[in-house]
PDB file of C-alpha atoms in Angstrom:
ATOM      1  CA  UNK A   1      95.148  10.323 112.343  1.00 43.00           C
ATOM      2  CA  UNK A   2      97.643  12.667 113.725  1.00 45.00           C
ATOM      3  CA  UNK A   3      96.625  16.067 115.514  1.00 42.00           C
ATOM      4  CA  UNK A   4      98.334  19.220 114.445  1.00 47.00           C
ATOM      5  CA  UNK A   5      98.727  20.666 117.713  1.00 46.00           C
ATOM      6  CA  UNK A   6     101.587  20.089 119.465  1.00 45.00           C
ATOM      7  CA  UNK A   7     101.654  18.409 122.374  1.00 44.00           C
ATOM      8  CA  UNK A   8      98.431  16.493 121.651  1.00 47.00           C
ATOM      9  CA  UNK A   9      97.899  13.314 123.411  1.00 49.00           C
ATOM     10  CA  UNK A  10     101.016  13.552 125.536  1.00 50.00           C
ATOM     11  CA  UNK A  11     101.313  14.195 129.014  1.00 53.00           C
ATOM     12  CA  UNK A  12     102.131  17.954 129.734  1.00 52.00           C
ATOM     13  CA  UNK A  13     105.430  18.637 131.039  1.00 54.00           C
ATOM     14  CA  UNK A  14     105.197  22.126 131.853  1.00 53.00           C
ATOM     15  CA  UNK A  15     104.954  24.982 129.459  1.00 59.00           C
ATOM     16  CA  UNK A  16     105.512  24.356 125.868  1.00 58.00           C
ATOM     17  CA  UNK A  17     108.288  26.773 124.043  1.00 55.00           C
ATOM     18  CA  UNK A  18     107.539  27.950 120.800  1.00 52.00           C
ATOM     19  CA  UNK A  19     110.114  26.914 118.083  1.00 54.00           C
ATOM     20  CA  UNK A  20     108.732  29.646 115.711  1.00 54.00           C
ATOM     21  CA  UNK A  21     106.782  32.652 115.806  1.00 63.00           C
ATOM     22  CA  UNK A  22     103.077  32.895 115.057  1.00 67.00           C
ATOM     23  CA  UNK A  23     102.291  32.336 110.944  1.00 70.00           C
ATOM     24  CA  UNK A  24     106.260  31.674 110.472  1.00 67.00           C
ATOM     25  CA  UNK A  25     107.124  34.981 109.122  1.00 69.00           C
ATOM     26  CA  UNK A  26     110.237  35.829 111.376  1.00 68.00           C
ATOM     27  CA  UNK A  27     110.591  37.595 114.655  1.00 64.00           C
ATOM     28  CA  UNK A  28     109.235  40.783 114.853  1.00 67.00           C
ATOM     29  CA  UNK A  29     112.060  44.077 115.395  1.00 67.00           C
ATOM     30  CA  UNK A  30     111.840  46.954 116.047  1.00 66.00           C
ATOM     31  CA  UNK A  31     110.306  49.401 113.593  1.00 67.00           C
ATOM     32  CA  UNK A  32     111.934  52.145 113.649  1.00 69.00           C
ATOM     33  CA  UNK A  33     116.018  52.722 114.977  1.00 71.00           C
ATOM     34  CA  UNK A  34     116.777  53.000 118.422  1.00 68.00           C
ATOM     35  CA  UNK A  35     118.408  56.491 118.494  1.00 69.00           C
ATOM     36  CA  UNK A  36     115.184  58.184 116.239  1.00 70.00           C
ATOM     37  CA  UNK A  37     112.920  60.497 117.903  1.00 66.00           C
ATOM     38  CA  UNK A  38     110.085  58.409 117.150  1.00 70.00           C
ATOM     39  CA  UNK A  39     110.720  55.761 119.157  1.00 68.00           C
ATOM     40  CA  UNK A  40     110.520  57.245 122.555  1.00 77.00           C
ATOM     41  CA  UNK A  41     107.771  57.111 124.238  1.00 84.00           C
ATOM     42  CA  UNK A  42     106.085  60.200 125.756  1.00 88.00           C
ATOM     43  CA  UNK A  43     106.968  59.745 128.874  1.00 90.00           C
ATOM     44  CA  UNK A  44     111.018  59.594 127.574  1.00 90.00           C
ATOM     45  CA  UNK A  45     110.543  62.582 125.499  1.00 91.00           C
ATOM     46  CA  UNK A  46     109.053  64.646 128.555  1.00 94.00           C
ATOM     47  CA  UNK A  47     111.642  63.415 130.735  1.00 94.00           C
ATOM     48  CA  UNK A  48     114.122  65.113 127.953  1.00 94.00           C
ATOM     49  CA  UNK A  49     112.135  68.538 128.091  1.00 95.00           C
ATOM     50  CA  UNK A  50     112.260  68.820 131.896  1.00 96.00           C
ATOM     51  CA  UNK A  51     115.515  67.696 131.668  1.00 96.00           C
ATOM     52  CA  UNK A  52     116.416  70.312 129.302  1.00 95.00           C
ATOM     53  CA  UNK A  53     114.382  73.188 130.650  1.00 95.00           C
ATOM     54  CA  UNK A  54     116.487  72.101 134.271  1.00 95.00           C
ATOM     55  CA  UNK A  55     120.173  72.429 132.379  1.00 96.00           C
ATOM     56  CA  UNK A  56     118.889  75.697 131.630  1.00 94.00           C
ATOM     57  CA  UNK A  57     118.074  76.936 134.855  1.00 94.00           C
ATOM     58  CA  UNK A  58     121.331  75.653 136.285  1.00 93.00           C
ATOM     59  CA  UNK A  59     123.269  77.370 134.475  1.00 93.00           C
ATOM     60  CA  UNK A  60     121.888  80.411 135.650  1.00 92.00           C
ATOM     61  CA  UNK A  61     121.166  79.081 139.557  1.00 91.00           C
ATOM     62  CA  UNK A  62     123.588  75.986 139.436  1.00 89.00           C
ATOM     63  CA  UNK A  63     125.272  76.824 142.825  1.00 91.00           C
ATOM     64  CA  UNK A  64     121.718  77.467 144.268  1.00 92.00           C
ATOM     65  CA  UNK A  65     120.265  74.800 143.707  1.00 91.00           C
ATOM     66  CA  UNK A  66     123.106  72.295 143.941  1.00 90.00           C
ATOM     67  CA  UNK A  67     121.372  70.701 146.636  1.00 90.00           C
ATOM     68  CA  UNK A  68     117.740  70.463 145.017  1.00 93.00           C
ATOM     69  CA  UNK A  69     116.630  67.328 142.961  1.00 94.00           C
ATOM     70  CA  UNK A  70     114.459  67.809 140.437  1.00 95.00           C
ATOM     71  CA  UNK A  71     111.982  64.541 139.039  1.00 95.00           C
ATOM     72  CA  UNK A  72     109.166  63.392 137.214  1.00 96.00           C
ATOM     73  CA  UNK A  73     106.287  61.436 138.130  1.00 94.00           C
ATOM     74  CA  UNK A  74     103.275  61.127 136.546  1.00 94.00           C
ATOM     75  CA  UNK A  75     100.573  62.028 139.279  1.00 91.00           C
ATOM     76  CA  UNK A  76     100.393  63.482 142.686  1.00 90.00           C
ATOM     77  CA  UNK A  77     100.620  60.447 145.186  1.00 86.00           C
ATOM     78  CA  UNK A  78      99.059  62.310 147.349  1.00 78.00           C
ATOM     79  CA  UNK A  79      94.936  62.786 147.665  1.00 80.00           C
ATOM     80  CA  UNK A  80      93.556  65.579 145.910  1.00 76.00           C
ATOM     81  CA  UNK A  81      90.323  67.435 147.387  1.00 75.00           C
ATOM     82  CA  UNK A  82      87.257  66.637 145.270  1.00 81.00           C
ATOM     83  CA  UNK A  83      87.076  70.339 144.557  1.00 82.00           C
ATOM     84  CA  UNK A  84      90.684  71.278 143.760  1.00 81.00           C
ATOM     85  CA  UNK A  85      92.443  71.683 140.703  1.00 86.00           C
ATOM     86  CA  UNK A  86      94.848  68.732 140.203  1.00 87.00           C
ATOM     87  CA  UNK A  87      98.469  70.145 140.818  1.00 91.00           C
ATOM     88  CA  UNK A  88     101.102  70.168 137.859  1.00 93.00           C
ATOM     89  CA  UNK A  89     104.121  70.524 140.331  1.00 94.00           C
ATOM     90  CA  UNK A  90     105.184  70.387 143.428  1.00 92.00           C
ATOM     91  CA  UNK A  91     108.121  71.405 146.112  1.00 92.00           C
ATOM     92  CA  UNK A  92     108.763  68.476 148.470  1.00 90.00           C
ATOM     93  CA  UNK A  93     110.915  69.606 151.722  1.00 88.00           C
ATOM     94  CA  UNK A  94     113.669  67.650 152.914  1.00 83.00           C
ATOM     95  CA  UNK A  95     113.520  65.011 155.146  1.00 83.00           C
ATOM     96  CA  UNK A  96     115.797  62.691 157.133  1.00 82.00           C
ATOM     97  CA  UNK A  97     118.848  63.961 155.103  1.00 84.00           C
ATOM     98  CA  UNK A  98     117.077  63.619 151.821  1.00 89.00           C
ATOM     99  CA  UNK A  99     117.575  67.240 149.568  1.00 91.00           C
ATOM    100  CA  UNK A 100     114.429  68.911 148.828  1.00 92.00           C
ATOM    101  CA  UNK A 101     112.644  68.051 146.066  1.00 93.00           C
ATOM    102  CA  UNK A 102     110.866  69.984 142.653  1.00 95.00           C
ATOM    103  CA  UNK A 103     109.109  67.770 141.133  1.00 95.00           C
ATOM    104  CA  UNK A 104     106.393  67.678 137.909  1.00 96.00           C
ATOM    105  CA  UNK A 105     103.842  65.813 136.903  1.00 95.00           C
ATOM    106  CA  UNK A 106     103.276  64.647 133.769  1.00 96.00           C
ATOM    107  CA  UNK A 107     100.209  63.391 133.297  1.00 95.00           C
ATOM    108  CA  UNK A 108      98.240  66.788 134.419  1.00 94.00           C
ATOM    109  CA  UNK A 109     100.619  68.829 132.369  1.00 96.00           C
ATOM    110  CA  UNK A 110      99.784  66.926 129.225  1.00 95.00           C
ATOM    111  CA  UNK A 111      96.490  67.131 129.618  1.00 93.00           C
ATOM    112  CA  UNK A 112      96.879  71.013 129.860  1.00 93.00           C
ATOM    113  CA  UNK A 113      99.060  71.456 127.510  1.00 93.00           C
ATOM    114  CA  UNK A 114      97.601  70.654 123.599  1.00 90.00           C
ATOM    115  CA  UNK A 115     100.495  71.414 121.449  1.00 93.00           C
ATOM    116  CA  UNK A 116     104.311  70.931 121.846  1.00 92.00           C
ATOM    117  CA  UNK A 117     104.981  74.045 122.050  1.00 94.00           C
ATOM    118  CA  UNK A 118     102.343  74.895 124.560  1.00 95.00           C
ATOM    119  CA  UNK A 119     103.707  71.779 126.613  1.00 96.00           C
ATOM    120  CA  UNK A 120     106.942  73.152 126.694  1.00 95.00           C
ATOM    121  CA  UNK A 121     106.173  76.560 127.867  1.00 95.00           C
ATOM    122  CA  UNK A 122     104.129  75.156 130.535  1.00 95.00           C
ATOM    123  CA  UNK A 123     106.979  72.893 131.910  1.00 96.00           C
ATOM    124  CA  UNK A 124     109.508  76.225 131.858  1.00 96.00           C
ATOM    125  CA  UNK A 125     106.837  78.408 133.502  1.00 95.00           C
ATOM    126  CA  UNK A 126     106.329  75.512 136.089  1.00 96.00           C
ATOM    127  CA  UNK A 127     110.037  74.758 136.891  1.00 96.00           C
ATOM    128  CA  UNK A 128     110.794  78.763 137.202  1.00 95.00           C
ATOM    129  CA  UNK A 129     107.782  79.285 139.448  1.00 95.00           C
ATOM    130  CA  UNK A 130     108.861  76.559 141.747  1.00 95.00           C
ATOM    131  CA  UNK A 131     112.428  77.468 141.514  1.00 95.00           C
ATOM    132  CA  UNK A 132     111.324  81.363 142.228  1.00 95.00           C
ATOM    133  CA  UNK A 133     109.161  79.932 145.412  1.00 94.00           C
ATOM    134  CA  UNK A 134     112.213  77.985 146.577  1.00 92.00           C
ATOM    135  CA  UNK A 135     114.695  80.493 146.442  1.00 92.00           C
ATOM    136  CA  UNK A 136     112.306  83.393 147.627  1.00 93.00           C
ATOM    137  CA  UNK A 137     112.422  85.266 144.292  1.00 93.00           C
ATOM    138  CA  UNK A 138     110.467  86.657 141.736  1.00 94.00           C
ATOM    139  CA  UNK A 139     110.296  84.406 138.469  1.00 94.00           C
ATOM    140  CA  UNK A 140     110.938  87.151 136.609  1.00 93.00           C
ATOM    141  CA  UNK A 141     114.503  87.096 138.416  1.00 93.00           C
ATOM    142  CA  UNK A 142     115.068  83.444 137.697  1.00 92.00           C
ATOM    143  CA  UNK A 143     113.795  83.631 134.476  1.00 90.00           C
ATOM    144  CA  UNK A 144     113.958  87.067 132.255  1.00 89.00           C
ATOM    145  CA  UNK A 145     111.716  85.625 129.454  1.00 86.00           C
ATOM    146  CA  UNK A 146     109.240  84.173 132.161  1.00 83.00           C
ATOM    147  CA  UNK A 147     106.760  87.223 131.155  1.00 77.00           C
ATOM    148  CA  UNK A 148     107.037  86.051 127.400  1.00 69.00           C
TER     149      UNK A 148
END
């Protein structure tokens, strides 16, 4: 009698490769196209709204803040106070000839934030407030529709 599985009564030489795919039905693709919205992930497509939101700043304050980076993570590294609301952005100085830093963070702002929309106007309100702070304005002077 002759076992199915493969491999069965020899010696192992190391890690068996697959010749075909589970149930023989083909490799599995993607499901949708690469360029569609759908197939970013939500991290990608809030990378694309601060992103956005950051263009449009710049081209108000580009000179300003040619020397500012601006990022995403997605939580403060930093340990929060038991008490304390979790922070949805930050302004890191600059150190040891690094540029200063504005940074948001995604997780807390999703969790905020229940619609598109509403995530959206959070990230703009964020990014102008922490623009405002850094260049010792009002956000109403970075921003005009910040009161909207």
């Amino acid at each position: 009698m002759r076992s199915r599985v493969a491999g069965a009564g020899r010696p192992s030489a190391g890690p068996q490769t697959r010749r075909r795919d589970r149930h023989g039905r083909g490799l599995r693709g993607p499901l949708t196209p690469p360029r569609s919205p759908i197939s970013r992930t939500r991290a990608e497509r809030f990378d694309d709204l601060v992103a956005d939101e950051v263009r449009r700043i710049a081209q108000r304050w580009g000179r300003e803040l040619a020397q500012v980076e601006f990022a995403v993570e997605d939580v403060p590294e930093t340990p929060l106070p038991p008490d304390g609301p979790v922070p949805l952005g930050a302004t890191l100085p600059g150190e040891g000839g690094r540029p200063v830093r504005v940074v948001i963070y995604r997780r807390p702002v999703e969790a905020r934030a229940t619609t598109e929309r509403d995530r959206a106007r959070l990230v703009r309100d964020l990014l102008v407030e922490e623009v405002a702070d850094l260049l010792g304005m009002s956000p109403e002077t970075v921003d005009p529709s910040y009161e909207e």
